[in-house]
PDB file of C-alpha atoms in Angstrom:
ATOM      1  CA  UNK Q   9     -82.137 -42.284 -29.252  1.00 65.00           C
ATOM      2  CA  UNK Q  10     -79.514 -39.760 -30.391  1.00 75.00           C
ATOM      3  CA  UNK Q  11     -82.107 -36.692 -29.839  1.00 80.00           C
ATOM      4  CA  UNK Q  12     -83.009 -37.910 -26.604  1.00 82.00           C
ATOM      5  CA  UNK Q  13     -79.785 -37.453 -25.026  1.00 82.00           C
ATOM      6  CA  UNK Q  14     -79.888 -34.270 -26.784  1.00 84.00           C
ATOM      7  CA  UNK Q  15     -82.422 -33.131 -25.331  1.00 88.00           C
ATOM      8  CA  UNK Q  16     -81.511 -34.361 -21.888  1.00 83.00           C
ATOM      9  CA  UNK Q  17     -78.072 -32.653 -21.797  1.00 81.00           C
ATOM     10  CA  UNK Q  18     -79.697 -29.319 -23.221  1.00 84.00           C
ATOM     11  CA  UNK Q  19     -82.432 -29.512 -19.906  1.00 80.00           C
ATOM     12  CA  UNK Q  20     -79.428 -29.852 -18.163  1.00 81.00           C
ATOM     13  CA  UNK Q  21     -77.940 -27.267 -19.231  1.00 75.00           C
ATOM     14  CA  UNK Q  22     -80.761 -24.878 -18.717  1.00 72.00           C
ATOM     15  CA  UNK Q  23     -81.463 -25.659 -14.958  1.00 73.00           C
ATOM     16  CA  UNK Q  24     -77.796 -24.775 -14.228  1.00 70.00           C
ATOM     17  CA  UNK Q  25     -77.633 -21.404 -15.801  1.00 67.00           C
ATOM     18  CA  UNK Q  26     -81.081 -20.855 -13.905  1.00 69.00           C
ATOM     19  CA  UNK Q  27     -79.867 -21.678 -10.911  1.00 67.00           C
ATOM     20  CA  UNK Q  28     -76.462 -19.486 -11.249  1.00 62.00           C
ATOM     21  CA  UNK Q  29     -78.679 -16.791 -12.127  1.00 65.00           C
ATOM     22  CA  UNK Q  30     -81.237 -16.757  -9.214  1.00 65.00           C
ATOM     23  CA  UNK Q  31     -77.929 -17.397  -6.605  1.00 67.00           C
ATOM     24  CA  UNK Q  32     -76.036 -14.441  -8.133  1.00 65.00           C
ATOM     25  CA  UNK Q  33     -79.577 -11.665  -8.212  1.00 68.00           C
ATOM     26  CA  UNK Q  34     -80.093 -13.293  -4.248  1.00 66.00           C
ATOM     27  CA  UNK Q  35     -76.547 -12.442  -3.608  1.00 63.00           C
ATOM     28  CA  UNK Q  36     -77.115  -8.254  -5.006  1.00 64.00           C
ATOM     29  CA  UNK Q  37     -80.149  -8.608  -3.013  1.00 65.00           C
ATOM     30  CA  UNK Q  38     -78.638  -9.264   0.411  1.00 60.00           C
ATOM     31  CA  UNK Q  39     -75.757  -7.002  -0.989  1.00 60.00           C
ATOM     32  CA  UNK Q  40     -78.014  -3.982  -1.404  1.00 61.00           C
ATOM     33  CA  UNK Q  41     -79.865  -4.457   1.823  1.00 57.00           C
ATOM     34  CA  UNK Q  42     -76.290  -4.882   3.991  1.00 53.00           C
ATOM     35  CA  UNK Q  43     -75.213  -1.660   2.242  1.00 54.00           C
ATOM     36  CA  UNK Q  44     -78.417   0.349   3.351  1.00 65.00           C
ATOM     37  CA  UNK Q  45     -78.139   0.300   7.145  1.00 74.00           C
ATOM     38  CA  UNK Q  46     -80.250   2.929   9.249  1.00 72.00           C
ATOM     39  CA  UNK Q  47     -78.823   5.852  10.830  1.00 66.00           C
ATOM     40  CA  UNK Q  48     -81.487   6.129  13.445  1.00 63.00           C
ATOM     41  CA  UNK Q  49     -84.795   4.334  14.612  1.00 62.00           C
ATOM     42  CA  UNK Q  50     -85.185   2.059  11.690  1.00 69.00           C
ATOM     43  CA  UNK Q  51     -85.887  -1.648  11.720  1.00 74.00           C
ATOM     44  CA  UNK Q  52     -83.117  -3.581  11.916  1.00 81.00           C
ATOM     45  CA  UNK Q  53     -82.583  -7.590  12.494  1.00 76.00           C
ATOM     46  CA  UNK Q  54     -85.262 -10.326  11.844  1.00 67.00           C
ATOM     47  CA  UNK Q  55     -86.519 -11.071   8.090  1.00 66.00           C
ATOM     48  CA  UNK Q  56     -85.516  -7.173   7.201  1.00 63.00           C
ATOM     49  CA  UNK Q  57     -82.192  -8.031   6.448  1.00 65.00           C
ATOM     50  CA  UNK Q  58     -81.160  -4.666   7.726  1.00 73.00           C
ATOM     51  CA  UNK Q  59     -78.907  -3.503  10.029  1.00 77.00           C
ATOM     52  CA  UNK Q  60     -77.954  -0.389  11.983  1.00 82.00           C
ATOM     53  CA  UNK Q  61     -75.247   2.460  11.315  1.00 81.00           C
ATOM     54  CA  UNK Q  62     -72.411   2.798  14.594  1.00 82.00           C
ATOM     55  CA  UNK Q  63     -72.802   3.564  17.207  1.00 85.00           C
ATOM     56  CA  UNK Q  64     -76.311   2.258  17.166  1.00 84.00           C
ATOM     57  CA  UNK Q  65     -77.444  -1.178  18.024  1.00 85.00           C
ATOM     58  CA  UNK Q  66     -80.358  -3.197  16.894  1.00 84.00           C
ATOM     59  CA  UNK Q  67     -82.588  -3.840  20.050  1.00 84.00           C
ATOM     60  CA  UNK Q  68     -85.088  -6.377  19.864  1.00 81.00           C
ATOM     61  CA  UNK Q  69     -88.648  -6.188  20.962  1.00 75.00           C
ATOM     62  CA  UNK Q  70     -88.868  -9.591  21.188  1.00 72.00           C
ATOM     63  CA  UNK Q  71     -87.090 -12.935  20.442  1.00 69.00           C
ATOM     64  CA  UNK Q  72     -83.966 -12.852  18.262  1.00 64.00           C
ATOM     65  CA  UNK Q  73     -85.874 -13.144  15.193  1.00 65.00           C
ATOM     66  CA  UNK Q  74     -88.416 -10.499  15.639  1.00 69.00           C
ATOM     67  CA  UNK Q  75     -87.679  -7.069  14.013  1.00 77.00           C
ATOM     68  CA  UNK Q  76     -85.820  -4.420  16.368  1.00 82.00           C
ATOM     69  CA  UNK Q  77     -85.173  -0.858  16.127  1.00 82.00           C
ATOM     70  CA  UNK Q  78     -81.836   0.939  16.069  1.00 83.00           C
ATOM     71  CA  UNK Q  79     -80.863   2.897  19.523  1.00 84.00           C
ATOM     72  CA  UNK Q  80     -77.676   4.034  21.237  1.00 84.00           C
TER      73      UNK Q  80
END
């Protein structure tokens, strides 16, 4: 009985630090991405996570969620 609840609390344990970890390398991800925006002509918006260095804009090519590429 004793090891059981042992065990239990030590599983417990183990999915919390997992799921600190994979929130905190998700966070550098987005981090890194927001940090590299394009200076001219590169995708922006959508899934790419990327966005576009003033005085450019992301224009879209299609709805919101489609990729766009950076113009003035």
């Amino acid at each position: 009985m004793e090891s059981k609840k042992y065990t239990s609390l030590i599983l417990v344990v183990l999915v919390i630090i997992s799921i600190l970890f994979v929130s905190a390398d998700a966070r550098n991800m987005l981090e890194r991405k927001a940090l590299e925006c394009y200076s001219k002509g590169g995708g922006c918006g959508g899934f790419t996570f990327q966005y576009c260095c003033y005085p450019l804009q992301c224009i879209y090519s299609g709805p919101y969620w489609a990729m766009g590429t950076c113009k003035l």
